[in-house]
mmCIF file of C-alpha atoms and ligand atoms in Angstrom:
data_model
loop_
_atom_site.group_PDB
_atom_site.id
_atom_site.type_symbol
_atom_site.label_atom_id
_atom_site.label_comp_id
_atom_site.label_asym_id
_atom_site.label_seq_id
_atom_site.Cartn_x
_atom_site.Cartn_y
_atom_site.Cartn_z
ATOM 1 C CA MET A 281 -19.411 56.113 -84.642
ATOM 2 C CA ILE A 282 -23.165 56.827 -84.297
ATOM 3 C CA GLY A 283 -22.295 60.473 -83.582
ATOM 4 C CA ARG A 284 -20.257 60.697 -86.763
ATOM 5 C CA ILE A 285 -23.100 59.330 -88.866
ATOM 6 C CA TRP A 286 -25.538 61.704 -87.204
ATOM 7 C CA ASN A 287 -23.294 64.689 -87.984
ATOM 8 C CA PHE A 288 -22.991 63.545 -91.539
ATOM 9 C CA ILE A 289 -26.765 63.332 -91.921
ATOM 10 C CA LYS A 290 -27.202 66.799 -90.391
ATOM 11 C CA ARG A 291 -24.645 68.295 -92.753
ATOM 12 C CA HIS A 292 -26.050 66.622 -95.877
ATOM 13 C CA LYS A 293 -29.752 66.617 -94.987
ATOM 14 C CA LYS A 294 -30.930 67.372 -98.469
ATOM 15 C CA LYS A 295 -28.715 64.811 -100.174
ATOM 16 C CA VAL A 296 -29.740 62.143 -97.669
ATOM 17 C CA ILE A 297 -33.432 62.769 -98.346
ATOM 18 C CA VAL A 298 -32.924 62.586 -102.091
ATOM 19 C CA THR A 299 -30.938 59.378 -101.823
ATOM 20 C CA GLY A 300 -33.640 57.916 -99.583
ATOM 21 C CA LEU A 301 -36.291 58.748 -102.125
ATOM 22 C CA ALA A 302 -34.243 57.218 -104.912
ATOM 23 C CA VAL A 303 -33.767 54.001 -102.944
ATOM 24 C CA TRP A 304 -37.461 53.859 -102.098
ATOM 25 C CA GLY A 305 -38.368 54.606 -105.701
ATOM 26 C CA GLY A 306 -35.959 51.958 -106.878
ATOM 27 C CA THR A 307 -37.510 49.414 -104.573
ATOM 28 C CA TYR A 308 -40.952 50.431 -105.745
ATOM 29 C CA LEU A 309 -39.916 50.112 -109.356
ATOM 30 C CA PHE A 310 -38.310 46.779 -108.660
ATOM 31 C CA ARG A 311 -41.515 45.513 -107.034
ATOM 32 C CA TYR A 312 -43.558 46.790 -109.936
ATOM 33 C CA VAL A 313 -41.349 45.091 -112.485
ATOM 34 C CA ARG A 314 -41.384 41.915 -110.486
ATOM 35 C CA ARG A 315 -45.190 41.978 -110.306
ATOM 36 C CA LYS A 316 -45.468 42.627 -114.019
ATOM 37 C CA PHE A 317 -42.979 39.882 -114.664
ATOM 38 C CA ARG A 318 -45.034 37.510 -112.533
ATOM 39 C CA GLU A 319 -48.197 38.420 -114.390
ATOM 40 C CA PHE A 320 -46.360 37.874 -117.604
ATOM 41 C CA GLN A 321 -45.099 34.552 -116.352
ATOM 42 C CA GLU A 322 -48.523 33.444 -115.260
ATOM 43 C CA ILE A 323 -50.012 34.228 -118.598
ATOM 44 C CA GLU A 324 -47.155 33.130 -120.780
ATOM 45 C CA SER A 325 -45.906 30.089 -119.001
ATOM 46 C CA ALA A 326 -48.223 28.427 -116.565
ATOM 47 C CA GLU A 327 -46.272 25.285 -117.277
ATOM 48 C CA CYS A 328 -43.034 26.954 -116.185
ATOM 49 C CA LEU A 329 -44.674 28.005 -112.950
ATOM 50 C CA ALA A 330 -46.015 24.524 -112.353
ATOM 51 C CA GLN A 331 -42.488 23.241 -112.866
ATOM 52 C CA ALA A 332 -41.136 25.732 -110.326
ATOM 53 C CA ARG A 333 -43.828 24.764 -107.858
ATOM 54 C CA ARG A 334 -43.067 21.113 -108.402
ATOM 55 C CA GLN A 335 -39.375 21.778 -107.821
ATOM 56 C CA HIS A 336 -40.065 23.705 -104.638
ATOM 57 C CA HIS A 337 -42.320 20.933 -103.413
ATOM 58 C CA PHE A 338 -39.682 18.353 -104.322
ATOM 59 C CA ASP A 339 -36.930 20.194 -102.422
ATOM 60 C CA SER A 340 -38.979 20.510 -99.287
ATOM 61 C CA ASN A 341 -39.925 16.853 -99.649
ATOM 62 C CA GLN A 342 -36.230 15.850 -99.689
ATOM 63 C CA ARG A 343 -35.631 17.868 -96.538
ATOM 64 C CA THR A 344 -38.551 16.092 -94.894
ATOM 65 C CA CYS A 345 -36.999 12.832 -95.991
ATOM 66 C CA ASN A 346 -33.631 13.771 -94.459
ATOM 67 C CA ILE A 347 -35.260 14.657 -91.168
ATOM 68 C CA THR A 348 -37.407 11.524 -91.139
ATOM 69 C CA VAL A 349 -34.417 9.263 -91.793
ATOM 70 C CA LEU A 350 -32.433 10.884 -88.983
ATOM 71 C CA SER A 351 -35.341 10.658 -86.570
ATOM 72 C CA MET A 352 -35.658 6.907 -87.235
ATOM 73 C CA LEU A 353 -32.020 6.100 -86.403
ATOM 74 C CA PRO A 354 -32.521 5.524 -82.663
ATOM 75 C CA LYS A 355 -35.302 3.053 -83.432
ATOM 76 C CA LEU A 356 -33.172 1.204 -85.986
ATOM 77 C CA ARG A 357 -30.284 0.944 -83.554
ATOM 78 C CA GLU A 358 -32.572 -0.222 -80.782
ATOM 79 C CA VAL A 359 -34.085 -3.013 -82.900
ATOM 80 C CA VAL A 360 -30.721 -4.316 -84.128
ATOM 81 C CA ILE A 361 -29.177 -4.175 -80.656
ATOM 82 C CA CYS A 362 -32.180 -5.918 -79.161
ATOM 83 C CA LEU A 363 -32.067 -8.722 -81.742
ATOM 84 C CA LEU A 364 -28.281 -9.089 -81.475
ATOM 85 C CA ASN A 365 -27.599 -8.596 -77.834
ATOM 86 C CA THR A 366 -23.852 -8.794 -77.279
ATOM 87 C CA GLU A 367 -24.174 -6.926 -73.982
ATOM 88 C CA GLU A 368 -25.989 -9.924 -72.554
ATOM 89 C CA CYS A 369 -23.078 -12.193 -73.486
ATOM 90 C CA THR A 370 -20.589 -9.775 -71.949
ATOM 91 C CA GLU A 371 -22.612 -9.782 -68.725
ATOM 92 C CA GLN A 372 -22.642 -13.574 -68.644
ATOM 93 C CA LEU A 373 -18.883 -13.676 -69.135
ATOM 94 C CA LYS A 374 -18.372 -11.547 -66.035
ATOM 95 C CA SER A 375 -19.653 -14.367 -63.855
ATOM 96 C CA ILE A 376 -16.962 -16.727 -65.248
ATOM 97 C CA PRO A 377 -19.345 -19.463 -66.439
ATOM 98 C CA SER A 378 -18.264 -23.004 -67.304
ATOM 99 C CA ASN A 379 -19.268 -22.594 -70.975
ATOM 100 C CA LYS A 380 -17.072 -19.532 -71.340
ATOM 101 C CA LEU A 381 -15.673 -20.524 -74.715
ATOM 102 C CA GLN A 382 -19.118 -21.123 -76.149
ATOM 103 C CA ILE A 383 -20.247 -17.664 -75.047
ATOM 104 C CA TRP A 384 -17.152 -16.129 -76.608
ATOM 105 C CA GLU A 385 -17.984 -17.865 -79.880
ATOM 106 C CA GLU A 386 -21.520 -16.511 -79.727
ATOM 107 C CA LEU A 387 -20.147 -13.059 -78.968
ATOM 108 C CA LYS A 388 -17.942 -13.251 -82.055
ATOM 109 C CA ILE A 389 -20.874 -14.166 -84.307
ATOM 110 C CA LEU A 390 -23.207 -11.558 -82.796
ATOM 111 C CA SER A 391 -20.613 -8.800 -83.074
ATOM 112 C CA PHE A 392 -19.933 -9.384 -86.743
ATOM 113 C CA THR A 393 -23.641 -9.854 -87.490
ATOM 114 C CA ARG A 394 -24.450 -6.608 -85.768
ATOM 115 C CA CYS A 395 -22.212 -4.381 -87.828
ATOM 116 C CA VAL A 396 -23.146 -6.050 -91.100
ATOM 117 C CA ALA A 397 -26.850 -5.849 -90.192
ATOM 118 C CA ILE A 398 -26.710 -2.165 -89.346
ATOM 119 C CA VAL A 399 -25.276 -1.349 -92.778
ATOM 120 C CA TYR A 400 -28.073 -3.293 -94.491
ATOM 121 C CA GLY A 401 -30.718 -1.948 -92.125
ATOM 122 C CA CYS A 402 -29.691 1.668 -92.456
ATOM 123 C CA THR A 403 -29.389 1.512 -96.251
ATOM 124 C CA MET A 404 -32.787 -0.162 -96.601
ATOM 125 C CA MET A 405 -34.434 2.280 -94.242
ATOM 126 C CA CYS A 406 -33.009 5.305 -96.070
ATOM 127 C CA LEU A 407 -34.031 4.035 -99.478
ATOM 128 C CA LEU A 408 -37.470 2.805 -98.451
ATOM 129 C CA LEU A 409 -38.298 6.166 -96.893
ATOM 130 C CA ARG A 410 -36.937 7.946 -99.935
ATOM 131 C CA ILE A 411 -39.172 5.922 -102.226
ATOM 132 C CA GLN A 412 -42.259 6.239 -100.042
ATOM 133 C CA LEU A 413 -41.945 9.963 -99.467
ATOM 134 C CA ASN A 414 -41.372 10.660 -103.140
ATOM 135 C CA ILE A 415 -44.334 8.581 -104.278
ATOM 136 C CA ILE A 416 -46.573 10.234 -101.678
ATOM 137 C CA GLY A 417 -44.995 13.607 -102.425
ATOM 138 C CA GLY A 418 -45.805 13.261 -106.119
ATOM 139 C CA TYR A 419 -49.430 12.438 -105.333
ATOM 140 C CA MET A 420 -49.700 15.272 -102.830
ATOM 141 C CA PHE A 421 -48.450 17.652 -105.465
ATOM 142 C CA LEU A 422 -51.155 16.455 -107.856
ATOM 143 C CA ASP A 423 -53.784 16.668 -105.106
ATOM 144 C CA ASN A 424 -52.766 20.257 -104.349
ATOM 145 C CA ALA A 425 -52.911 21.173 -108.020
ATOM 146 C CA ALA A 426 -56.308 19.489 -108.353
ATOM 147 C CA GLY A 427 -57.499 21.367 -105.243
ATOM 148 C CA ARG A 428 -56.552 24.672 -106.864
ATOM 149 C CA ASN A 429 -58.618 23.680 -109.865
ATOM 150 C CA GLY A 430 -61.582 22.736 -107.699
ATOM 151 C CA VAL A 431 -61.255 18.968 -108.110
ATOM 152 C CA SER A 432 -61.803 17.302 -104.770
ATOM 153 C CA LYS A 433 -61.088 13.612 -105.412
ATOM 154 C CA GLU A 434 -57.837 12.856 -103.677
ATOM 155 C CA LEU A 435 -55.193 10.473 -104.929
ATOM 156 C CA ALA A 436 -53.664 10.159 -101.488
ATOM 157 C CA PRO A 437 -56.003 11.141 -98.643
ATOM 158 C CA PRO A 438 -54.294 11.801 -95.278
ATOM 159 C CA GLU A 439 -55.525 8.543 -93.687
ATOM 160 C CA VAL A 440 -54.020 6.537 -96.527
ATOM 161 C CA GLN A 441 -50.791 8.525 -96.372
ATOM 162 C CA GLU A 442 -50.483 7.719 -92.715
ATOM 163 C CA LYS A 443 -51.159 4.048 -93.179
ATOM 164 C CA TYR A 444 -48.730 3.879 -96.090
ATOM 165 C CA LEU A 445 -45.939 5.670 -94.259
ATOM 166 C CA SER A 446 -46.344 3.423 -91.240
ATOM 167 C CA LEU A 447 -44.997 0.611 -93.439
ATOM 168 C CA ILE A 448 -41.581 1.652 -92.167
ATOM 169 C CA ARG A 449 -42.667 0.276 -88.793
ATOM 170 C CA VAL A 450 -43.392 -3.051 -90.459
ATOM 171 C CA PHE A 451 -39.851 -2.955 -91.798
ATOM 172 C CA PHE A 452 -38.545 -2.526 -88.251
ATOM 173 C CA SER A 453 -40.744 -5.162 -86.662
ATOM 174 C CA GLU A 454 -40.820 -7.810 -89.413
ATOM 175 C CA GLY A 455 -38.357 -6.977 -92.181
ATOM 176 C CA LEU A 456 -35.352 -6.665 -89.878
ATOM 177 C CA ALA A 457 -36.440 -9.644 -87.820
ATOM 178 C CA GLU A 458 -36.385 -11.765 -90.980
ATOM 179 C CA LEU A 459 -33.225 -10.262 -92.424
ATOM 180 C CA ILE A 460 -31.054 -10.633 -89.327
ATOM 181 C CA PRO A 461 -31.134 -14.466 -89.200
ATOM 182 C CA VAL A 462 -30.067 -14.482 -92.863
ATOM 183 C CA VAL A 463 -27.124 -12.210 -92.046
ATOM 184 C CA LYS A 464 -26.267 -14.280 -89.005
ATOM 185 C CA ASP A 465 -26.312 -17.471 -91.044
ATOM 186 C CA ALA A 466 -23.825 -15.961 -93.524
ATOM 187 C CA VAL A 467 -21.603 -14.712 -90.685
ATOM 188 C CA VAL A 468 -21.576 -18.168 -89.080
ATOM 189 C CA LYS A 469 -20.520 -19.752 -92.373
ATOM 190 C CA GLU A 470 -17.720 -17.231 -92.933
ATOM 191 C CA THR A 471 -16.357 -16.758 -89.415
ATOM 192 C CA GLY A 472 -17.407 -19.946 -87.609
ATOM 193 C CA SER A 473 -14.091 -21.669 -88.285
ATOM 194 C CA ILE A 474 -11.895 -18.699 -87.344
ATOM 195 C CA SER A 475 -10.488 -19.294 -83.893
ATOM 196 C CA LEU A 476 -10.485 -16.569 -81.264
ATOM 197 C CA LYS A 477 -6.697 -16.646 -81.149
ATOM 198 C CA GLU A 478 -6.234 -16.212 -84.892
ATOM 199 C CA LYS A 479 -4.766 -12.889 -85.939
ATOM 200 C CA LEU A 480 -6.615 -10.924 -88.593
ATOM 201 C CA SER A 481 -5.388 -8.068 -90.742
ATOM 202 C CA VAL A 482 -7.457 -5.369 -92.434
ATOM 203 C CA SER A 483 -7.347 -7.282 -95.697
ATOM 204 C CA ASN A 484 -8.520 -10.459 -93.931
ATOM 205 C CA ILE A 485 -11.557 -8.586 -92.627
ATOM 206 C CA THR A 486 -12.201 -6.957 -95.993
ATOM 207 C CA ALA A 487 -12.263 -10.411 -97.562
ATOM 208 C CA ILE A 488 -14.552 -11.788 -94.857
ATOM 209 C CA VAL A 489 -17.035 -8.930 -95.226
ATOM 210 C CA SER A 490 -17.167 -9.311 -98.975
ATOM 211 C CA GLN A 491 -17.781 -13.061 -98.649
ATOM 212 C CA ILE A 492 -20.581 -12.438 -96.159
ATOM 213 C CA ARG A 493 -22.138 -9.957 -98.579
ATOM 214 C CA GLU A 494 -21.893 -12.393 -101.431
ATOM 215 C CA ARG A 495 -23.752 -15.039 -99.462
ATOM 216 C CA ILE A 496 -26.531 -12.618 -98.522
ATOM 217 C CA GLU A 497 -26.910 -10.829 -101.819
ATOM 218 C CA ASN A 498 -26.389 -13.540 -104.368
ATOM 219 C CA GLY A 499 -28.494 -16.086 -102.574
ATOM 220 C CA LYS A 500 -28.547 -19.517 -104.107
ATOM 221 C CA GLU A 501 -29.661 -18.606 -107.602
ATOM 222 C CA SER A 502 -26.985 -17.874 -110.156
ATOM 223 C CA THR A 503 -29.581 -16.087 -112.298
ATOM 224 C CA LEU A 504 -29.401 -13.250 -109.789
ATOM 225 C CA ARG A 505 -25.875 -12.295 -110.807
ATOM 226 C CA GLU A 506 -27.083 -9.214 -112.604
ATOM 227 C CA LEU A 507 -29.364 -8.026 -109.821
ATOM 228 C CA PRO A 508 -27.606 -9.346 -106.743
ATOM 229 C CA THR A 509 -29.639 -7.243 -104.332
ATOM 230 C CA LEU A 510 -32.991 -8.542 -105.621
ATOM 231 C CA PRO A 511 -33.480 -11.074 -102.783
ATOM 232 C CA LEU A 512 -33.315 -8.215 -100.277
ATOM 233 C CA GLY A 513 -36.370 -6.367 -101.608
ATOM 234 C CA LYS A 514 -38.811 -8.591 -99.737
ATOM 235 C CA TYR A 515 -37.461 -7.448 -96.360
ATOM 236 C CA MET A 516 -38.279 -3.852 -97.262
ATOM 237 C CA LEU A 517 -41.817 -4.518 -98.377
ATOM 238 C CA ASN A 518 -43.702 -7.774 -98.655
ATOM 239 C CA VAL A 519 -47.071 -7.148 -100.292
ATOM 240 C CA ASN A 520 -48.104 -10.752 -99.671
ATOM 241 C CA LYS A 521 -48.141 -10.059 -95.972
ATOM 242 C CA THR A 522 -50.070 -6.819 -95.919
ATOM 243 C CA SER A 523 -53.737 -7.405 -95.281
ATOM 244 C CA VAL A 524 -56.142 -5.605 -97.573
ATOM 245 C CA GLN A 525 -59.738 -4.692 -96.803
ATOM 246 C CA ASP A 526 -62.464 -3.994 -99.254
ATOM 247 C CA ASP A 527 -63.224 -0.297 -99.445
ATOM 248 C CA ILE A 528 -62.249 2.682 -101.537
ATOM 249 C CA GLU A 529 -59.488 3.748 -99.149
ATOM 250 C CA SER A 530 -57.840 0.381 -99.250
ATOM 251 C CA ASP A 531 -58.047 0.486 -103.046
ATOM 252 C CA ILE A 532 -55.865 3.580 -102.942
ATOM 253 C CA TYR A 533 -53.618 1.938 -100.379
ATOM 254 C CA THR A 534 -53.283 -1.250 -102.411
ATOM 255 C CA ARG A 535 -52.384 0.791 -105.456
ATOM 256 C CA LEU A 536 -49.642 2.520 -103.471
ATOM 257 C CA LEU A 537 -48.334 -0.836 -102.267
ATOM 258 C CA TYR A 538 -48.112 -2.271 -105.750
ATOM 259 C CA GLU A 539 -46.501 0.852 -107.115
ATOM 260 C CA THR A 540 -43.908 0.739 -104.341
ATOM 261 C CA ARG A 541 -43.245 -2.907 -105.025
ATOM 262 C CA ASP A 542 -42.744 -2.130 -108.716
ATOM 263 C CA VAL A 543 -40.161 0.505 -107.826
ATOM 264 C CA LEU A 544 -38.427 -1.947 -105.469
ATOM 265 C CA GLU A 545 -38.225 -4.503 -108.267
ATOM 266 C CA SER A 546 -36.872 -2.099 -110.862
ATOM 267 C CA ASN A 547 -33.326 -2.277 -112.202
ATOM 268 C CA ASP A 548 -32.809 1.394 -111.348
ATOM 269 C CA PHE A 549 -33.537 0.726 -107.721
ATOM 270 C CA HIS A 550 -31.114 -2.165 -107.499
ATOM 271 C CA THR A 551 -28.360 -0.202 -109.185
ATOM 272 C CA VAL A 552 -28.735 2.511 -106.546
ATOM 273 C CA PHE A 553 -29.161 -0.021 -103.740
ATOM 274 C CA LYS A 554 -25.960 -1.854 -104.645
ATOM 275 C CA LEU A 555 -24.046 1.409 -104.891
ATOM 276 C CA CYS A 556 -25.331 2.547 -101.477
ATOM 277 C CA LEU A 557 -24.340 -0.791 -99.940
ATOM 278 C CA ASP A 558 -20.858 -0.494 -101.467
ATOM 279 C CA HIS A 559 -20.476 2.926 -99.898
ATOM 280 C CA GLY A 560 -21.944 1.754 -96.586
ATOM 281 C CA PHE A 561 -19.601 -1.214 -96.323
ATOM 282 C CA GLY A 562 -16.758 1.042 -97.424
ATOM 283 C CA LYS A 563 -17.512 3.165 -94.370
ATOM 284 C CA LEU A 564 -17.544 0.075 -92.150
ATOM 285 C CA LEU A 565 -14.105 -0.931 -93.421
ATOM 286 C CA ASP A 566 -12.821 2.643 -92.979
ATOM 287 C CA PHE A 567 -13.682 2.458 -89.290
ATOM 288 C CA ILE A 568 -11.956 -0.892 -88.998
ATOM 289 C CA ALA A 569 -8.844 0.422 -90.784
ATOM 290 C CA ASP A 570 -8.780 3.410 -88.400
ATOM 291 C CA HIS A 571 -8.792 1.023 -85.474
ATOM 292 C CA PHE A 572 -5.898 -0.935 -86.956
ATOM 293 C CA LYS A 573 -4.000 2.331 -87.440
ATOM 294 C CA GLU A 574 -4.395 3.074 -83.741
ATOM 295 C CA VAL A 575 -3.080 -0.371 -82.883
ATOM 296 C CA GLN A 576 -0.248 0.022 -85.394
ATOM 297 C CA LYS A 577 0.938 3.158 -83.560
ATOM 298 C CA THR A 578 1.272 1.270 -80.289
ATOM 299 C CA GLU A 579 3.437 -1.478 -81.805
ATOM 300 C CA THR A 580 7.026 -1.385 -80.614
ATOM 301 C CA SER A 581 8.522 -2.252 -83.996
ATOM 302 C CA ILE A 582 7.715 -0.308 -87.142
ATOM 303 C CA ILE A 583 5.339 -2.316 -89.322
ATOM 304 C CA SER A 584 3.027 -1.357 -92.167
ATOM 305 C CA LEU A 585 -0.737 -1.238 -91.753
ATOM 306 C CA HIS A 586 -0.895 -4.131 -94.140
ATOM 307 C CA GLU A 587 1.112 -6.262 -91.695
ATOM 308 C CA THR A 588 -0.737 -5.146 -88.583
ATOM 309 C CA SER A 589 -2.948 -7.904 -87.256
ATOM 310 C CA ILE A 590 -5.090 -8.309 -84.178
ATOM 311 C CA PRO A 591 -6.283 -11.527 -82.510
ATOM 312 C CA VAL A 592 -10.035 -12.062 -83.016
ATOM 313 C CA ALA A 593 -10.727 -12.046 -79.276
ATOM 314 C CA LYS A 594 -9.175 -8.600 -78.959
ATOM 315 C CA LEU A 595 -11.062 -7.351 -81.987
ATOM 316 C CA ILE A 596 -14.514 -8.442 -80.783
ATOM 317 C CA PRO A 597 -15.220 -5.582 -78.336
ATOM 318 C CA PHE A 598 -14.407 -3.049 -81.035
ATOM 319 C CA ILE A 599 -16.540 -4.809 -83.678
ATOM 320 C CA SER A 600 -19.400 -5.086 -81.212
ATOM 321 C CA ARG A 601 -19.331 -1.357 -80.420
ATOM 322 C CA LEU A 602 -19.133 -0.322 -84.087
ATOM 323 C CA ILE A 603 -22.931 -0.218 -84.202
ATOM 324 C CA TYR A 604 -22.850 2.918 -82.057
ATOM 325 C CA LYS A 605 -20.701 4.616 -84.697
ATOM 326 C CA LEU A 606 -22.401 3.222 -87.805
ATOM 327 C CA GLY A 607 -25.886 3.647 -86.358
ATOM 328 C CA SER A 608 -25.231 6.891 -84.496
ATOM 329 C CA ASP A 609 -27.562 9.863 -84.404
ATOM 330 C CA ALA A 610 -26.927 12.764 -86.791
ATOM 331 C CA PRO A 611 -24.445 13.274 -88.290
ATOM 332 C CA ASN A 612 -24.654 9.599 -89.115
ATOM 333 C CA PRO A 613 -21.785 8.340 -91.292
ATOM 334 C CA LEU A 614 -23.933 5.919 -93.316
ATOM 335 C CA VAL A 615 -26.803 8.333 -93.901
ATOM 336 C CA GLN A 616 -24.262 10.946 -94.890
ATOM 337 C CA GLU A 617 -22.798 8.574 -97.482
ATOM 338 C CA ILE A 618 -26.144 7.471 -98.861
ATOM 339 C CA LEU A 619 -28.029 10.745 -99.042
ATOM 340 C CA VAL A 620 -25.275 12.756 -100.724
ATOM 341 C CA LEU A 621 -24.819 10.234 -103.532
ATOM 342 C CA GLU A 622 -25.773 11.833 -106.814
ATOM 343 C CA GLN A 623 -27.400 8.577 -107.930
ATOM 344 C CA THR A 624 -29.667 8.518 -104.858
ATOM 345 C CA LYS A 625 -30.762 12.073 -105.578
ATOM 346 C CA THR A 626 -31.440 11.344 -109.245
ATOM 347 C CA PHE A 627 -33.344 8.212 -108.321
ATOM 348 C CA ALA A 628 -35.533 10.175 -105.882
ATOM 349 C CA ALA A 629 -36.089 12.894 -108.461
ATOM 350 C CA ASN A 630 -37.151 10.331 -111.055
ATOM 351 C CA ILE A 631 -39.706 8.772 -108.730
ATOM 352 C CA TYR A 632 -41.102 12.156 -107.808
ATOM 353 C CA GLU A 633 -41.200 13.202 -111.448
ATOM 354 C CA ALA A 634 -43.045 10.047 -112.432
ATOM 355 C CA PHE A 635 -45.648 10.396 -109.686
ATOM 356 C CA SER A 636 -46.224 14.145 -109.911
ATOM 357 C CA HIS A 637 -47.192 14.133 -113.583
ATOM 358 C CA SER A 638 -50.614 13.376 -114.886
ATOM 359 C CA GLU A 639 -50.220 13.305 -118.636
ATOM 360 C CA ASP A 640 -53.546 11.710 -119.160
ATOM 361 C CA PRO A 641 -56.588 12.270 -116.924
ATOM 362 C CA GLU A 642 -57.186 8.527 -117.240
ATOM 363 C CA ASP A 643 -53.998 8.004 -115.256
ATOM 364 C CA LEU A 644 -55.648 9.633 -112.301
ATOM 365 C CA GLN A 645 -58.371 7.022 -112.183
ATOM 366 C CA LEU A 646 -58.086 4.866 -109.124
ATOM 367 C CA VAL A 647 -57.880 1.120 -109.415
ATOM 368 C CA PRO A 648 -61.374 -0.153 -110.233
HETATM 369 C C1 NAG B 122 -30.041 15.883 -97.080
HETATM 370 O O1 NAG B 122 -28.888 15.490 -96.365
HETATM 371 C C2 NAG B 122 -27.716 15.356 -97.164
HETATM 372 C C3 NAG B 122 -26.632 14.818 -96.272
HETATM 373 O O2 NAG B 122 -26.593 15.427 -95.035
HETATM 374 C C4 NAG B 122 -27.374 16.707 -97.780
HETATM 375 O O3 NAG B 122 -26.257 16.591 -98.598
HETATM 376 C C5 NAG B 122 -28.545 17.166 -98.610
HETATM 377 O O4 NAG B 122 -28.286 18.442 -99.152
HETATM 378 C C6 NAG B 122 -29.798 17.210 -97.758
HETATM 379 N N1 NAG B 122 -30.920 17.551 -98.601
HETATM 380 C C7 NAG B 122 -31.818 18.472 -98.273
HETATM 381 C C8 NAG B 122 -32.868 18.745 -99.287
HETATM 382 O O5 NAG B 122 -31.813 19.051 -97.200
HETATM 383 C C1 NAG B 123 -5.439 -13.716 -93.449
HETATM 384 O O1 NAG B 123 -4.587 -13.349 -94.510
HETATM 385 C C2 NAG B 123 -3.399 -14.145 -94.579
HETATM 386 C C3 NAG B 123 -2.513 -13.570 -95.654
HETATM 387 O O2 NAG B 123 -3.234 -13.307 -96.815
HETATM 388 C C4 NAG B 123 -3.794 -15.606 -94.855
HETATM 389 O O3 NAG B 123 -2.635 -16.416 -94.892
HETATM 390 C C5 NAG B 123 -4.726 -16.071 -93.733
HETATM 391 O O4 NAG B 123 -5.171 -17.381 -94.028
HETATM 392 C C6 NAG B 123 -5.919 -15.143 -93.625
HETATM 393 N N1 NAG B 123 -6.718 -15.552 -92.486
HETATM 394 C C7 NAG B 123 -8.034 -15.755 -92.564
HETATM 395 C C8 NAG B 123 -8.708 -16.166 -91.327
HETATM 396 O O5 NAG B 123 -8.662 -15.597 -93.599
HETATM 397 C C1 NAG B 124 -45.867 -13.665 -102.900
HETATM 398 O O1 NAG B 124 -46.767 -14.654 -103.308
HETATM 399 C C2 NAG B 124 -46.518 -15.159 -104.620
HETATM 400 C C3 NAG B 124 -47.629 -16.127 -104.989
HETATM 401 O O2 NAG B 124 -48.075 -16.838 -103.882
HETATM 402 C C4 NAG B 124 -45.119 -15.820 -104.641
HETATM 403 O O3 NAG B 124 -44.849 -16.302 -105.936
HETATM 404 C C5 NAG B 124 -44.089 -14.787 -104.253
HETATM 405 O O4 NAG B 124 -42.808 -15.394 -104.185
HETATM 406 C C6 NAG B 124 -44.426 -14.164 -102.908
HETATM 407 N N1 NAG B 124 -43.515 -13.078 -102.673
HETATM 408 C C7 NAG B 124 -42.876 -12.929 -101.525
HETATM 409 C C8 NAG B 124 -41.965 -11.775 -101.456
HETATM 410 O O5 NAG B 124 -43.018 -13.666 -100.566
#
């Protein structure tokens, strides 16, 4: 093959050289035009360029967000498993204790709580990080632009960024710790009376999950019907609990906190949040339906999936292990559902857009 090409070149030396020159010339011309076009662009449409830069910055920010979310999954799983330790119950059962039935009951509650909690936890974590990184990203974009223009006052200095982003750790240590008892309480109310021997079908479980959700999301107040997820915002960020010192840095930090809280209280956020939860719980029920399909195949008589039912006691080990599927490392089924949603992307883009624009120089003033 190489030999054939070499012969060809030898035979058509002149033509090859001319073609080479033309290609080189073409490239040169192309570069020249591109440079001229850039100059033209810079003169004619600085705004267009700023938009392109903003877009580029936004895209790389979303990738950062993806990576951050995935890197936090092991921590999320660890916290939920630690707070809802079914493994401990299983160990105790091995020693055939006298309060065996009581431990089984506890195992039932913990197992259901675990897989409901991981859906809430994962959705909240994804959305909180999305919001934080887009607020910070918007400010960083403005800081970069200001730097290019020789303005040195920063809207989000690195120390503040770090402190602000570490709020996700507060979500893990405090938010989840407060949320999980609420989930557990709802699970107890909905599954407490179901005996271990009772047989459940997929539609039974679907109904149970939706009742658990209703208890958690609607709370006690009927005024929350329109924004059912509103009571959950406080587990993601509670500004009352974050201590604030008195210096310029903490002014910037406080401003970030309040802005984040405002986003978390907005209707737009709750629309996206509810949608993400619907998709997340949809995934949970998909896994359960798959399990029932497996069981259906092993039945001796032919029955529909609808009729397939499994005794609670037999279902518990599967429900308990679901956390390893729902909270798995990448590719994580929940993250996959949440991050590809068009509404999540639009929501992120809107936050970034809002925080990367400085219409009025007054807007850039820090809180007094
Ligand atoms: C983030 O991850 C989602 C799901 O994996 C993917 O659809 C999306 O394109 C990713 N975004 C970026 C900017 O990498
Ligand atoms: C499961 O569904 C069947 C049929 O709809 C119903 O009769 C039964 O009470 C349900 N069981 C539970 C525990 O909800
Ligand atoms: C924060 O404190 C205010 C006033 O004390 C109170 O009304 C509000 O409910 C608190 N918010 C949270 C999330 O605890």
